[in-house]
Amino acid sequence: MLKIPDHQVAGHTARHGKLGPLIDDSGRFYKPLQDDERGSKEVAFYTSFSSNKRIPDHIRRFFPMFYGTQLLEASDGSGLRPHLVLQDLVSDRHNPSIIDIKIGSRTWYPQASEDYVEKCLQKDKITTSLLLGFRISGLQIYGNNESGFWKPEKKLVLAFTPEDVRLVLRKFVSSNSPTDSNSVPDCSFAPSVYGGSAGILAQLLDLKAWFEDQTIYQFNSCSVLMLYEKESAMKGRSSGAEVKLIDFAHVVEGRGVIDHNFLGGLCSFIKFVSEILTSPDEHSTEACSPDPEKKCIAIENGTTE
């Protein structure tokens, strides 16, 4: 029995009769292939990556498991469509907090059309991609049983400034409610989620070390997914903090060249996470754009003012 994912934070969703991914109860995620070359390119990447003996085992853990492709009824009712069959990254998690980070100051691929390049460039300019080398594409942060998740709308997320990004990354590892505008993020889970030998920062540094050397692929417009379980952390158990890479429709061959676009964005993101560990008490209660013509974003309550 296929169903719509409960914890998808970015990308196309299958709700309201639209084309999007589905999941089953066995821990598999079915991503519909796009009609253009992006679908075939993503299949080609997974096929190449899964059989490439040059990929170290400790790096493979950052990628979803690949189970091939399968013809399934599309979620939009358009009939049979090939789907990527992947590991459902949250199938064994309870109320996971998740952030999708699109890496790179440039989000288009080398062979893209002029129209597509212009479209990507405009989005890179209005988000933090050009400025920081990454942007938040979507998120959900678990509060408690009563409040559920804080999951701001896409329009708000795309309007995040660098200060908004800093605040969200603090809210992500705080015990107080992410929607409480009167409280300062306490970052109480930062040491167990971001820090430690198996935490988010250590995993990001492992990825960075690989990207400093690997020239097999160029990872255009890919995302780093961060996830953990706040309820486990609150009870003093392992938070299950994990990093995964997703979205490979624009990956191209590296041809012996280091992927500086991805590496630079990853280093910038690592700096943001690292600063929370070294300065957990720093906070910003309201983040304003440096552009005086843009309005402030009160992201505590998920509204614009």
CSV table of C-alpha atoms in Angstrom, one decimal:
chain,number,residue,atom,x,y,z
A,1,MET,CA,0.0,0.0,0.0
A,2,LEU,CA,1.6,3.3,-1.1
A,3,LYS,CA,1.0,6.5,0.7
A,4,ILE,CA,2.1,10.1,0.8
A,5,PRO,CA,5.2,10.8,3.0
A,6,ASP,CA,4.4,12.5,6.3
A,7,HIS,CA,7.9,14.0,6.7
A,8,GLN,CA,8.8,15.5,3.3
A,9,VAL,CA,10.1,19.0,3.9
A,10,ALA,CA,11.1,20.1,0.3
A,11,GLY,CA,10.6,19.3,-3.3
A,12,HIS,CA,7.4,18.3,-5.1
A,13,THR,CA,4.7,16.7,-2.9
A,14,ALA,CA,2.1,14.2,-4.0
A,15,ARG,CA,-0.7,16.1,-2.2
A,16,HIS,CA,-3.8,17.5,-3.9
A,17,GLY,CA,-3.4,15.2,-6.9
A,18,LYS,CA,0.1,16.4,-7.9
A,19,LEU,CA,3.0,14.3,-9.0
A,20,GLY,CA,5.3,13.5,-6.1
A,21,PRO,CA,7.0,10.7,-4.2
A,22,LEU,CA,5.3,7.9,-2.3
A,23,ILE,CA,6.3,5.5,0.4
A,24,ASP,CA,5.3,2.0,1.6
A,25,ASP,CA,5.4,0.3,5.0
A,26,SER,CA,8.6,-1.6,4.2
A,27,GLY,CA,10.9,1.4,4.4
A,28,ARG,CA,11.1,2.3,0.7
A,29,PHE,CA,10.7,5.7,-1.0
A,30,TYR,CA,9.4,5.9,-4.5
A,31,LYS,CA,10.5,9.0,-6.4
A,32,PRO,CA,8.8,9.6,-9.8
A,33,LEU,CA,11.2,10.1,-12.7
A,34,GLN,CA,10.9,13.5,-14.3
A,35,ASP,CA,10.0,13.4,-18.0
A,36,ASP,CA,13.0,15.3,-19.2
A,37,GLU,CA,16.7,14.2,-18.9
A,38,ARG,CA,16.7,14.9,-15.2
A,39,GLY,CA,15.0,11.6,-14.4
A,40,SER,CA,17.4,9.5,-16.5
A,41,LYS,CA,20.4,11.4,-15.1
A,42,GLU,CA,19.4,10.6,-11.6
A,43,VAL,CA,19.0,6.9,-12.4
A,44,ALA,CA,22.4,7.0,-14.1
A,45,PHE,CA,24.0,8.5,-11.0
A,46,TYR,CA,22.5,6.0,-8.6
A,47,THR,CA,23.5,3.1,-11.0
A,48,SER,CA,27.0,4.4,-11.3
A,49,PHE,CA,27.5,5.3,-7.6
A,50,SER,CA,26.2,1.9,-6.4
A,51,SER,CA,28.7,0.0,-8.5
A,52,ASN,CA,31.7,2.4,-8.2
A,53,LYS,CA,34.4,0.7,-6.3
A,54,ARG,CA,36.2,4.0,-5.7
A,55,ILE,CA,33.6,5.1,-3.2
A,56,PRO,CA,34.8,4.5,0.3
A,57,ASP,CA,32.4,2.5,2.6
A,58,HIS,CA,32.3,5.3,5.2
A,59,ILE,CA,31.0,7.7,2.4
A,60,ARG,CA,28.3,5.4,1.1
A,61,ARG,CA,26.5,5.7,4.4
A,62,PHE,CA,25.7,9.3,3.5
A,63,PHE,CA,23.6,8.2,0.5
A,64,PRO,CA,20.2,6.6,0.4
A,65,MET,CA,20.2,2.9,-0.5
A,66,PHE,CA,19.2,2.3,-4.2
A,67,TYR,CA,16.9,-0.5,-5.1
A,68,GLY,CA,16.5,0.2,-8.9
A,69,THR,CA,13.4,1.5,-10.6
A,70,GLN,CA,9.8,0.3,-10.7
A,71,LEU,CA,6.7,1.1,-12.8
A,72,LEU,CA,4.0,2.5,-10.5
A,73,GLU,CA,0.8,4.3,-10.8
A,74,ALA,CA,1.7,8.0,-10.5
A,75,SER,CA,0.3,10.0,-7.6
A,76,ASP,CA,-1.3,12.5,-10.0
A,77,GLY,CA,-3.4,9.9,-11.7
A,78,SER,CA,-1.6,10.1,-15.0
A,79,GLY,CA,-1.0,6.3,-15.2
A,80,LEU,CA,2.1,4.2,-15.0
A,81,ARG,CA,5.4,6.0,-14.5
A,82,PRO,CA,8.9,4.8,-13.7
A,83,HIS,CA,10.0,5.6,-10.1
A,84,LEU,CA,13.3,5.4,-8.4
A,85,VAL,CA,13.1,3.0,-5.5
A,86,LEU,CA,15.2,4.4,-2.6
A,87,GLN,CA,15.6,4.0,1.1
A,88,ASP,CA,13.0,5.9,3.1
A,89,LEU,CA,15.3,7.8,5.4
A,90,VAL,CA,12.7,8.4,8.2
A,91,SER,CA,10.8,5.1,8.1
A,92,ASP,CA,12.2,4.1,11.5
A,93,ARG,CA,12.0,7.5,13.1
A,94,HIS,CA,9.5,9.0,15.5
A,95,ASN,CA,8.6,12.7,15.1
A,96,PRO,CA,11.9,13.5,13.3
A,97,SER,CA,13.2,17.1,13.1
A,98,ILE,CA,14.6,17.6,9.6
A,99,ILE,CA,16.3,20.4,7.7
A,100,ASP,CA,17.0,20.3,3.9
A,101,ILE,CA,20.1,22.3,3.0
A,102,LYS,CA,20.7,22.9,-0.7
A,103,ILE,CA,24.5,23.2,-1.2
A,104,GLY,CA,26.3,25.4,-3.6
A,105,SER,CA,26.4,29.1,-4.6
A,106,ARG,CA,25.5,27.9,-8.1
A,107,THR,CA,22.5,25.5,-8.4
A,108,TRP,CA,22.5,24.8,-12.2
A,109,TYR,CA,24.4,22.2,-14.1
A,110,PRO,CA,26.9,23.0,-16.9
A,111,GLN,CA,24.8,21.9,-19.9
A,112,ALA,CA,21.6,23.7,-18.7
A,113,SER,CA,19.7,25.9,-21.1
A,114,GLU,CA,19.9,29.7,-20.8
A,115,ASP,CA,16.4,29.9,-19.5
A,116,TYR,CA,17.1,27.3,-16.8
A,117,VAL,CA,20.3,29.0,-15.8
A,118,GLU,CA,18.5,32.4,-15.5
A,119,LYS,CA,15.8,30.8,-13.4
A,120,CYS,CA,18.3,29.2,-11.0
A,121,LEU,CA,20.4,32.4,-10.9
A,122,GLN,CA,17.4,34.5,-9.8
A,123,LYS,CA,16.5,32.1,-7.0
A,124,ASP,CA,20.2,31.9,-5.9
A,125,LYS,CA,20.2,35.7,-5.7
A,126,ILE,CA,17.0,36.1,-3.7
A,127,THR,CA,18.0,33.3,-1.3
A,128,THR,CA,21.2,32.9,0.7
A,129,SER,CA,22.8,30.6,-1.9
A,130,LEU,CA,25.0,33.3,-3.5
A,131,LEU,CA,25.8,34.9,-0.2
A,132,LEU,CA,26.5,31.9,1.9
A,133,GLY,CA,27.0,29.0,-0.6
A,134,PHE,CA,23.9,27.2,0.7
A,135,ARG,CA,20.2,27.8,1.5
A,136,ILE,CA,17.5,26.1,3.6
A,137,SER,CA,15.0,24.5,1.2
A,138,GLY,CA,12.6,23.2,3.8
A,139,LEU,CA,12.4,22.1,7.4
A,140,GLN,CA,10.3,20.8,10.2
A,141,ILE,CA,11.2,21.0,13.9
A,142,TYR,CA,9.3,19.0,16.4
A,143,GLY,CA,8.0,20.9,19.5
A,144,ASN,CA,5.9,18.5,21.6
A,145,ASN,CA,2.8,16.3,21.5
A,146,GLU,CA,0.5,19.3,21.7
A,147,SER,CA,2.2,21.7,19.3
A,148,GLY,CA,3.5,19.1,16.8
A,149,PHE,CA,5.8,20.4,14.1
A,150,TRP,CA,6.9,23.9,13.1
A,151,LYS,CA,7.0,23.6,9.3
A,152,PRO,CA,7.1,27.1,7.8
A,153,GLU,CA,5.8,27.6,4.3
A,154,LYS,CA,8.1,27.6,1.3
A,155,LYS,CA,7.7,31.3,0.7
A,156,LEU,CA,8.9,32.1,4.2
A,157,VAL,CA,11.8,29.7,3.9
A,158,LEU,CA,13.0,31.2,0.6
A,159,ALA,CA,13.0,34.6,2.2
A,160,PHE,CA,15.4,33.6,5.0
A,161,THR,CA,18.4,35.9,5.5
A,162,PRO,CA,21.7,34.8,7.0
A,163,GLU,CA,20.5,35.8,10.5
A,164,ASP,CA,17.3,33.7,9.9
A,165,VAL,CA,19.5,30.8,9.0
A,166,ARG,CA,21.5,31.1,12.2
A,167,LEU,CA,18.3,31.3,14.3
A,168,VAL,CA,16.7,28.3,12.6
A,169,LEU,CA,19.8,26.2,13.1
A,170,ARG,CA,19.7,27.1,16.8
A,171,LYS,CA,16.0,26.4,17.1
A,172,PHE,CA,16.7,23.0,15.5
A,173,VAL,CA,18.6,21.9,18.6
A,174,SER,CA,16.7,23.7,21.3
A,175,SER,CA,14.3,22.2,23.9
A,176,ASN,CA,12.0,25.2,23.9
A,177,SER,CA,9.2,25.5,21.4
A,178,PRO,CA,10.3,26.7,17.9
A,179,THR,CA,7.1,28.7,17.6
A,180,ASP,CA,7.4,30.5,21.0
A,181,SER,CA,8.4,34.1,20.0
A,182,ASN,CA,9.1,35.0,23.7
A,183,SER,CA,11.8,32.4,24.3
A,184,VAL,CA,15.4,32.4,23.2
A,185,PRO,CA,16.6,29.2,21.7
A,186,ASP,CA,18.5,27.4,24.4
A,187,CYS,CA,20.5,25.1,22.1
A,188,SER,CA,20.4,22.5,24.8
A,189,PHE,CA,20.7,19.6,22.4
A,190,ALA,CA,23.6,21.1,20.4
A,191,PRO,CA,26.3,19.1,22.1
A,192,SER,CA,24.5,15.8,21.5
A,193,VAL,CA,23.1,16.6,18.0
A,194,TYR,CA,25.8,18.8,16.4
A,195,GLY,CA,28.7,17.7,18.6
A,196,GLY,CA,30.3,14.5,19.7
A,197,SER,CA,32.3,11.9,17.7
A,198,ALA,CA,29.2,10.7,15.8
A,199,GLY,CA,27.3,14.0,15.7
A,200,ILE,CA,26.3,16.2,12.7
A,201,LEU,CA,29.5,18.2,12.7
A,202,ALA,CA,31.7,15.1,12.7
A,203,GLN,CA,29.7,13.6,9.8
A,204,LEU,CA,29.9,16.9,7.9
A,205,LEU,CA,33.7,16.9,8.4
A,206,ASP,CA,33.9,13.3,7.0
A,207,LEU,CA,32.0,14.5,3.9
A,208,LYS,CA,34.3,17.5,3.6
A,209,ALA,CA,37.4,15.4,3.7
A,210,TRP,CA,36.1,13.3,0.8
A,211,PHE,CA,35.0,16.3,-1.2
A,212,GLU,CA,38.5,17.8,-0.8
A,213,ASP,CA,39.8,14.8,-2.9
A,214,GLN,CA,37.0,13.3,-4.9
A,215,THR,CA,36.9,14.2,-8.6
A,216,ILE,CA,34.4,11.4,-9.7
A,217,TYR,CA,31.3,13.6,-9.7
A,218,GLN,CA,30.1,17.2,-9.6
A,219,PHE,CA,27.2,17.4,-7.3
A,220,ASN,CA,25.1,20.3,-8.7
A,221,SER,CA,21.9,21.3,-6.8
A,222,CYS,CA,22.2,18.5,-4.2
A,223,SER,CA,21.0,18.8,-0.7
A,224,VAL,CA,22.3,17.8,2.7
A,225,LEU,CA,19.6,16.4,4.9
A,226,MET,CA,20.0,16.7,8.7
A,227,LEU,CA,17.7,14.8,11.0
A,228,TYR,CA,17.4,13.7,14.6
A,229,GLU,CA,14.7,12.8,17.2
A,230,LYS,CA,14.1,15.4,19.8
A,231,GLU,CA,12.1,13.1,22.1
A,232,SER,CA,15.0,10.7,22.4
A,233,ALA,CA,17.4,13.5,23.2
A,234,MET,CA,15.0,14.9,25.9
A,235,LYS,CA,15.0,11.5,27.5
A,236,GLY,CA,18.8,11.3,27.6
A,237,ARG,CA,19.0,8.7,24.8
A,238,SER,CA,20.8,8.9,21.5
A,239,SER,CA,19.3,11.6,19.3
A,240,GLY,CA,20.0,9.5,16.2
A,241,ALA,CA,21.6,12.6,14.5
A,242,GLU,CA,22.3,11.8,10.9
A,243,VAL,CA,23.4,13.5,7.7
A,244,LYS,CA,22.3,12.3,4.2
A,245,LEU,CA,22.8,13.6,0.7
A,246,ILE,CA,19.8,13.6,-1.6
A,247,ASP,CA,18.7,14.9,-5.0
A,248,PHE,CA,21.0,13.9,-7.8
A,249,ALA,CA,19.2,14.9,-11.0
A,250,HIS,CA,21.9,17.4,-11.9
A,251,VAL,CA,25.0,15.4,-11.0
A,252,VAL,CA,27.6,15.2,-13.8
A,253,GLU,CA,31.0,13.5,-14.2
A,254,GLY,CA,33.8,15.1,-12.3
A,255,ARG,CA,36.4,14.6,-15.1
A,256,GLY,CA,39.2,14.8,-12.6
A,257,VAL,CA,38.1,18.2,-11.3
A,258,ILE,CA,37.4,18.9,-7.6
A,259,ASP,CA,33.8,20.0,-7.0
A,260,HIS,CA,34.6,23.5,-5.6
A,261,ASN,CA,31.0,24.7,-5.8
A,262,PHE,CA,29.8,21.9,-3.4
A,263,LEU,CA,32.9,21.9,-1.3
A,264,GLY,CA,32.7,25.7,-0.7
A,265,GLY,CA,29.0,25.6,0.3
A,266,LEU,CA,29.7,22.6,2.6
A,267,CYS,CA,32.5,24.5,4.3
A,268,SER,CA,30.3,27.5,4.8
A,269,PHE,CA,27.5,25.4,6.3
A,270,ILE,CA,30.0,23.6,8.6
A,271,LYS,CA,31.1,27.1,9.9
A,272,PHE,CA,27.5,27.9,10.8
A,273,VAL,CA,27.1,24.6,12.7
A,274,SER,CA,30.5,24.9,14.4
A,275,GLU,CA,29.7,28.4,15.6
A,276,ILE,CA,26.6,27.1,17.5
A,277,LEU,CA,28.8,24.6,19.3
A,278,THR,CA,31.4,27.2,20.3
A,279,SER,CA,28.9,30.1,21.0
A,280,PRO,CA,25.6,28.5,22.0
A,281,ASP,CA,24.4,31.6,23.9
A,282,GLU,CA,24.5,33.9,20.9
A,283,HIS,CA,21.0,34.5,19.5
A,284,SER,CA,18.9,36.8,17.4
A,285,THR,CA,15.3,37.4,18.3
A,286,GLU,CA,14.4,39.1,15.0
A,287,ALA,CA,16.2,38.8,11.7
A,288,CYS,CA,16.1,41.7,9.3
A,289,SER,CA,17.3,41.8,5.7
A,290,PRO,CA,20.3,44.0,4.9
A,291,ASP,CA,18.1,45.4,2.1
A,292,PRO,CA,16.1,48.2,3.7
A,293,GLU,CA,13.3,47.7,1.1
A,294,LYS,CA,12.7,44.2,2.3
A,295,LYS,CA,10.6,43.6,5.4
A,296,CYS,CA,11.8,41.9,8.6
A,297,ILE,CA,11.0,38.2,9.0
A,298,ALA,CA,9.8,37.3,12.5
A,299,ILE,CA,10.5,33.6,12.0
A,300,GLU,CA,9.7,32.7,15.6
A,301,ASN,CA,6.0,32.4,14.9
A,302,GLY,CA,6.3,31.5,11.2
A,303,THR,CA,4.8,34.7,10.0
A,304,THR,CA,6.0,37.8,8.1
A,305,GLU,CA,5.5,41.2,9.7
